[in-house]
Short mmCIF file of C-alpha atoms and ligand atoms in Angstrom, two decimals:
data_model
loop_
_atom_site.label_atom_id
_atom_site.label_comp_id
_atom_site.label_asym_id
_atom_site.label_seq_id
_atom_site.Cartn_x
_atom_site.Cartn_y
_atom_site.Cartn_z
CA MET C 1 135.47 276.78 128.58
CA THR C 2 134.91 273.00 128.68
CA ARG C 3 133.29 271.04 131.50
CA SER C 4 136.58 269.39 132.41
CA GLU C 5 138.35 272.78 132.55
CA LEU C 6 135.62 274.05 134.84
CA PHE C 7 135.91 271.01 137.09
CA SER C 8 139.68 271.34 137.33
CA GLN C 9 139.24 275.00 138.42
CA ILE C 10 136.85 273.77 141.11
CA GLN C 11 139.40 271.21 142.29
CA GLN C 12 142.32 273.64 142.20
CA LYS C 13 140.50 276.32 144.18
CA SER C 14 138.43 273.95 146.35
CA SER C 15 135.55 276.21 145.51
CA PHE C 16 132.36 276.25 143.47
CA LEU C 17 131.68 279.91 144.13
CA CYS C 18 130.17 282.22 141.54
CA VAL C 19 130.40 285.88 142.46
CA GLY C 20 127.40 287.79 141.16
CA LEU C 21 128.15 291.29 139.87
CA ASP C 22 124.94 293.28 140.37
CA PRO C 23 126.45 296.78 140.68
CA ASP C 24 123.87 299.42 141.59
CA LEU C 25 124.85 303.12 141.61
CA GLU C 26 122.56 303.58 144.61
CA LYS C 27 124.36 300.93 146.62
CA ILE C 28 128.05 301.19 145.75
CA PRO C 29 130.24 303.13 148.20
CA ALA C 30 129.84 306.91 147.83
CA HIS C 31 133.57 307.58 147.37
CA LEU C 32 133.47 305.73 144.02
CA LEU C 33 130.93 308.12 142.55
CA SER C 34 133.69 310.62 141.70
CA GLU C 35 135.49 308.00 139.54
CA PRO C 36 135.17 308.41 135.74
CA ASP C 37 133.33 305.04 135.62
CA PRO C 38 132.11 304.22 139.15
CA ILE C 39 130.56 300.84 138.22
CA PHE C 40 133.77 299.71 136.53
CA ALA C 41 135.87 300.87 139.49
CA PHE C 42 133.56 298.94 141.83
CA CYS C 43 133.56 295.71 139.79
CA LYS C 44 137.32 295.86 139.22
CA GLN C 45 138.10 295.98 142.93
CA ILE C 46 135.55 293.26 143.70
CA ILE C 47 137.07 291.00 141.02
CA GLU C 48 140.64 291.66 142.19
CA GLU C 49 139.79 290.79 145.79
CA THR C 50 137.60 287.74 145.17
CA ALA C 51 139.35 286.05 142.23
CA ASP C 52 141.28 283.68 144.54
CA TYR C 53 138.00 282.16 145.73
CA ALA C 54 135.73 282.38 142.69
CA VAL C 55 135.45 279.88 139.83
CA ALA C 56 132.82 282.01 138.05
CA TYR C 57 131.61 285.59 137.75
CA LYS C 58 128.05 286.44 136.80
CA PRO C 59 127.42 290.03 135.77
CA ASN C 60 123.66 290.59 135.74
CA ILE C 61 123.14 292.53 132.52
CA ALA C 62 120.23 294.62 133.86
CA PHE C 63 122.55 296.58 136.14
CA PHE C 64 124.65 297.63 133.14
CA GLU C 65 121.86 297.94 130.56
CA ALA C 66 120.02 300.36 132.85
CA LEU C 67 122.85 302.89 132.31
CA GLY C 68 122.36 303.03 128.53
CA ALA C 69 125.21 302.99 126.02
CA ARG C 70 127.72 303.72 128.76
CA GLY C 71 126.56 300.68 130.71
CA TRP C 72 127.27 298.41 127.75
CA GLU C 73 130.79 299.84 127.51
CA THR C 74 131.27 299.19 131.21
CA LEU C 75 130.02 295.62 130.83
CA ALA C 76 132.49 294.97 128.00
CA LYS C 77 135.35 296.36 130.13
CA VAL C 78 134.32 294.24 133.11
CA ALA C 79 134.12 291.10 130.93
CA GLU C 80 137.67 291.87 129.69
CA ILE C 81 139.29 292.04 133.13
CA ILE C 82 137.88 288.79 134.50
CA PRO C 83 140.85 286.37 134.59
CA LYS C 84 140.70 284.06 131.56
CA ASP C 85 140.65 280.84 133.60
CA ILE C 86 137.47 281.90 135.41
CA PHE C 87 134.07 280.97 133.95
CA THR C 88 131.92 283.93 132.89
CA ILE C 89 128.13 284.06 132.87
CA ALA C 90 126.16 286.78 131.10
CA ASP C 91 123.04 286.78 133.22
CA ALA C 92 120.77 288.17 130.52
CA LYS C 93 117.84 285.70 130.65
CA ARG C 94 117.33 285.90 126.88
CA GLY C 95 115.38 283.69 124.43
CA ASP C 96 113.38 284.67 121.34
CA ILE C 97 112.56 283.27 117.89
CA GLY C 98 115.56 281.61 116.26
CA ASN C 99 117.05 284.43 114.20
CA THR C 100 116.85 286.82 117.18
CA SER C 101 118.36 284.33 119.61
CA LYS C 102 121.23 283.87 117.17
CA LEU C 103 122.04 287.56 117.45
CA TYR C 104 121.72 287.54 121.23
CA ALA C 105 124.24 284.70 121.14
CA LYS C 106 126.59 286.70 118.92
CA ALA C 107 126.30 289.70 121.24
CA PHE C 108 127.35 287.79 124.33
CA PHE C 109 129.60 285.04 122.87
CA GLU C 110 131.40 286.94 120.09
CA SER C 111 131.22 290.68 120.79
CA MET C 112 131.86 290.08 124.48
CA ASN C 113 133.31 286.56 124.70
CA PHE C 114 131.27 285.34 127.68
CA ASP C 115 131.44 281.58 128.32
CA SER C 116 127.72 281.29 128.97
CA ILE C 117 124.38 283.02 129.04
CA THR C 118 121.22 282.49 131.08
CA VAL C 119 118.25 281.66 128.84
CA ALA C 120 114.51 281.41 129.50
CA PRO C 121 112.95 278.19 128.12
CA TYR C 122 109.43 279.50 127.61
CA MET C 123 109.66 279.90 123.80
CA GLY C 124 111.00 276.38 123.30
CA LYS C 125 113.56 274.63 121.15
CA ASP C 126 114.16 277.15 118.35
CA SER C 127 114.71 279.91 120.93
CA VAL C 128 117.38 277.92 122.80
CA THR C 129 119.33 275.93 120.20
CA PRO C 130 120.95 278.96 118.46
CA PHE C 131 122.93 279.52 121.67
CA LEU C 132 124.08 275.89 121.65
CA GLU C 133 125.73 276.15 118.25
CA PHE C 134 128.79 278.01 119.59
CA GLU C 135 131.80 275.87 120.45
CA ASN C 136 132.74 275.73 124.13
CA LYS C 137 129.89 278.10 125.01
CA TRP C 138 127.08 277.29 127.39
CA VAL C 139 123.38 277.82 127.84
CA ILE C 140 122.20 278.09 131.44
CA LEU C 141 118.50 277.37 131.21
CA LEU C 142 116.03 278.54 133.85
CA ALA C 143 114.54 275.40 135.42
CA LEU C 144 113.50 276.02 139.02
CA THR C 145 114.18 279.59 140.05
CA SER C 146 114.67 281.02 143.54
CA ASN C 147 111.94 283.67 143.53
CA VAL C 148 108.41 283.51 144.94
CA GLY C 149 106.92 283.81 141.43
CA SER C 150 108.53 280.49 140.49
CA LEU C 151 105.39 278.95 142.03
CA ASP C 152 103.19 280.59 139.38
CA PHE C 153 104.25 278.34 136.49
CA GLN C 154 107.24 276.13 137.29
CA LEU C 155 105.44 273.86 139.75
CA ILE C 156 102.20 273.51 137.78
CA GLU C 157 101.60 269.81 137.15
CA ASP C 158 100.47 268.28 133.86
CA LYS C 159 97.84 265.51 133.60
CA THR C 160 100.39 262.92 134.71
CA GLY C 161 101.38 264.96 137.77
CA LYS C 162 104.70 266.11 136.29
CA PRO C 163 105.63 269.70 137.23
CA LEU C 164 106.51 272.07 134.40
CA TYR C 165 110.15 272.44 135.51
CA GLN C 166 110.56 268.66 135.06
CA SER C 167 109.26 268.92 131.49
CA VAL C 168 111.81 271.69 130.87
CA LEU C 169 114.58 269.42 132.16
CA GLU C 170 113.48 266.42 130.10
CA LYS C 171 112.82 268.22 126.83
CA SER C 172 115.92 270.40 126.90
CA GLN C 173 118.19 267.37 127.33
CA GLU C 174 117.26 266.54 123.73
CA TRP C 175 118.82 269.86 122.65
CA GLY C 176 122.05 270.06 124.62
CA SER C 177 124.34 267.86 126.70
CA PRO C 178 126.14 268.18 130.04
CA GLU C 179 129.00 269.67 127.98
CA ASN C 180 127.06 272.78 126.93
CA LEU C 181 123.87 272.99 128.99
CA MET C 182 123.43 273.92 132.65
CA TYR C 183 120.31 274.63 134.66
CA VAL C 184 119.36 277.41 137.05
CA VAL C 185 118.12 275.81 140.26
CA GLY C 186 117.41 278.15 143.17
CA ALA C 187 119.01 277.47 146.55
CA THR C 188 115.72 278.39 148.20
CA ARG C 189 114.12 275.19 146.86
CA GLY C 190 115.84 272.82 149.37
CA GLU C 191 115.05 269.18 148.76
CA LEU C 192 113.58 269.91 145.31
CA ILE C 193 117.21 270.33 144.21
CA GLY C 194 117.44 266.55 144.74
CA GLU C 195 114.52 266.04 142.35
CA VAL C 196 116.25 268.15 139.71
CA ARG C 197 119.47 266.18 140.25
CA LYS C 198 117.62 262.90 139.63
CA SER C 199 116.41 264.22 136.27
CA ALA C 200 119.75 265.75 135.28
CA PRO C 201 122.47 263.66 136.96
CA GLU C 202 125.44 264.98 134.97
CA HIS C 203 124.59 268.61 134.32
CA PHE C 204 126.01 271.60 136.16
CA PHE C 205 123.52 273.71 138.09
CA LEU C 206 123.86 277.44 138.62
CA VAL C 207 122.40 277.91 142.08
CA PRO C 208 121.49 281.46 143.12
CA GLY C 209 119.76 282.26 146.39
CA VAL C 210 122.31 281.65 149.16
CA GLY C 211 123.06 284.71 151.28
CA ALA C 212 120.55 287.52 150.71
CA GLN C 213 117.70 285.15 149.72
CA GLY C 214 118.27 282.78 152.64
CA GLY C 215 119.13 279.49 150.86
CA SER C 216 121.43 277.01 152.63
CA LEU C 217 124.76 276.08 151.04
CA ALA C 218 124.90 272.82 153.04
CA GLU C 219 121.48 271.75 151.69
CA VAL C 220 122.43 272.66 148.14
CA ALA C 221 125.54 270.47 148.36
CA LYS C 222 123.68 267.62 150.09
CA TYR C 223 120.99 267.42 147.41
CA GLY C 224 122.80 268.75 144.38
CA MET C 225 126.46 267.71 144.27
CA ASN C 226 127.52 265.06 141.76
CA SER C 227 130.83 263.37 140.94
CA THR C 228 132.19 266.43 139.14
CA CYS C 229 130.71 268.80 141.74
CA GLY C 230 128.01 269.89 139.29
CA LEU C 231 127.35 273.11 141.17
CA LEU C 232 128.14 276.78 140.74
CA VAL C 233 126.67 278.51 143.76
CA ASN C 234 126.11 282.22 143.25
CA SER C 235 126.13 284.96 145.83
CA SER C 236 125.72 288.55 144.66
CA ARG C 237 124.55 291.02 147.32
CA GLY C 238 125.96 289.00 150.24
CA ILE C 239 129.45 289.49 148.80
CA ILE C 240 129.51 292.73 146.84
CA TYR C 241 127.63 294.78 149.44
CA ALA C 242 129.28 293.25 152.52
CA SER C 243 130.40 296.80 153.32
CA GLY C 244 129.24 300.12 151.91
CA GLU C 245 132.44 301.86 152.95
CA LYS C 246 135.97 302.25 151.57
CA ASP C 247 136.78 298.72 152.76
CA PHE C 248 134.07 297.19 150.52
CA ALA C 249 136.43 295.08 148.42
CA LYS C 250 138.23 293.63 151.45
CA ALA C 251 134.86 292.93 153.04
CA ALA C 252 133.76 291.18 149.82
CA ARG C 253 136.96 289.13 149.95
CA LYS C 254 136.16 288.01 153.51
CA GLU C 255 132.63 286.92 152.55
CA ALA C 256 133.90 285.07 149.48
CA GLU C 257 136.55 283.35 151.60
CA LYS C 258 133.94 282.30 154.17
CA LEU C 259 131.88 280.64 151.46
CA GLN C 260 134.96 279.02 149.94
CA VAL C 261 135.98 277.52 153.30
CA GLU C 262 132.51 275.99 153.66
CA MET C 263 132.64 274.78 150.05
CA LYS C 264 136.00 273.10 150.62
CA GLU C 265 134.50 271.09 153.49
CA LEU C 266 131.48 270.15 151.40
CA LEU C 267 133.66 269.06 148.48
CA GLU C 268 135.70 266.90 150.85
CA ARG C 269 132.50 265.40 152.29
CA TYR C 270 130.61 264.63 149.07
CA LEU C 271 133.08 264.35 146.20
P1 OMP U 301 121.66 287.51 145.47
O1 OMP U 301 121.92 288.99 145.50
O2 OMP U 301 122.77 286.70 146.03
O3 OMP U 301 120.33 287.16 146.07
O4 OMP U 301 121.59 287.08 143.93
C1 OMP U 301 120.70 287.69 143.05
C2 OMP U 301 121.16 287.41 141.62
O5 OMP U 301 120.84 286.06 141.25
C3 OMP U 301 120.44 288.32 140.63
O6 OMP U 301 121.35 288.64 139.58
C4 OMP U 301 119.32 287.44 140.11
O7 OMP U 301 118.92 287.78 138.80
C5 OMP U 301 119.99 286.06 140.12
N1 OMP U 301 119.02 284.94 140.15
C6 OMP U 301 118.14 284.78 141.19
O8 OMP U 301 118.16 285.55 142.18
N2 OMP U 301 117.23 283.76 141.18
C7 OMP U 301 117.15 282.88 140.15
O9 OMP U 301 116.35 281.94 140.20
C8 OMP U 301 118.03 283.02 139.06
C9 OMP U 301 119.00 284.00 139.10
C10 OMP U 301 120.05 283.93 138.07
O10 OMP U 301 119.73 283.48 136.97
O11 OMP U 301 121.19 284.19 138.35
#
């Protein structure tokens, strides 16, 4: 998917919501456990009920991978049923020496046809660029993450006082463009989102951390929105586990709608 196609989805739906698919057998409603493929049944109903409000879906690969060969089959089936006009993110956080990254890219872009993949920048240029060689496919590079451990490395300053995440932003802009490179910027980082925006004015940000991790959607929009929105705000647990009962998909729909209503207002205010 191209950047302009993504932006027109955002305009059409008045939404920049990414629904995170983190399906956990221990958390999905008990009645689904008698289905032949409980995780697929869960994701299918979540997708059907939230597709009106979502411009992206982000299956986190760990939740599928943990189930072995069967989990990979489920992931492929889930990727297939996501409506074609909705952006798909394989949240796999990959990155390895060049020839290995190339095969990770093939796995997610060719075998499974995802639009994008999350990538860790730690191994540098040759670990990231193989993902950028696929037409209309995207790298979503970890820049400033939402977790507590992000303080361990990402905010360490070099001799000039520049934090590591800023070096990641600067260097990686030599490898990709706003047409094929996005950044992960956690919603829990408040005004630092503004600092990231200054360094990457045109790029889309994938912003996890609203909902269960306590980040504020209003702050994300205030500091992060640009002239083509430039934001995909993810919520996983806050949507998919809104109810643990038979009404889980309807409850997910309500949560997604709530976020979309707020997003519509923010788009009207800032765009
Ligand atoms: P919530 O359940 O809404 O908190 O979202 C959690 C999802 O976002 C998980 O799939 C995480 O891997 C992902 N995530 C973060 O929580 N923090 C980050 O900084 C980056 C990600 C991500 O890359 O999506």
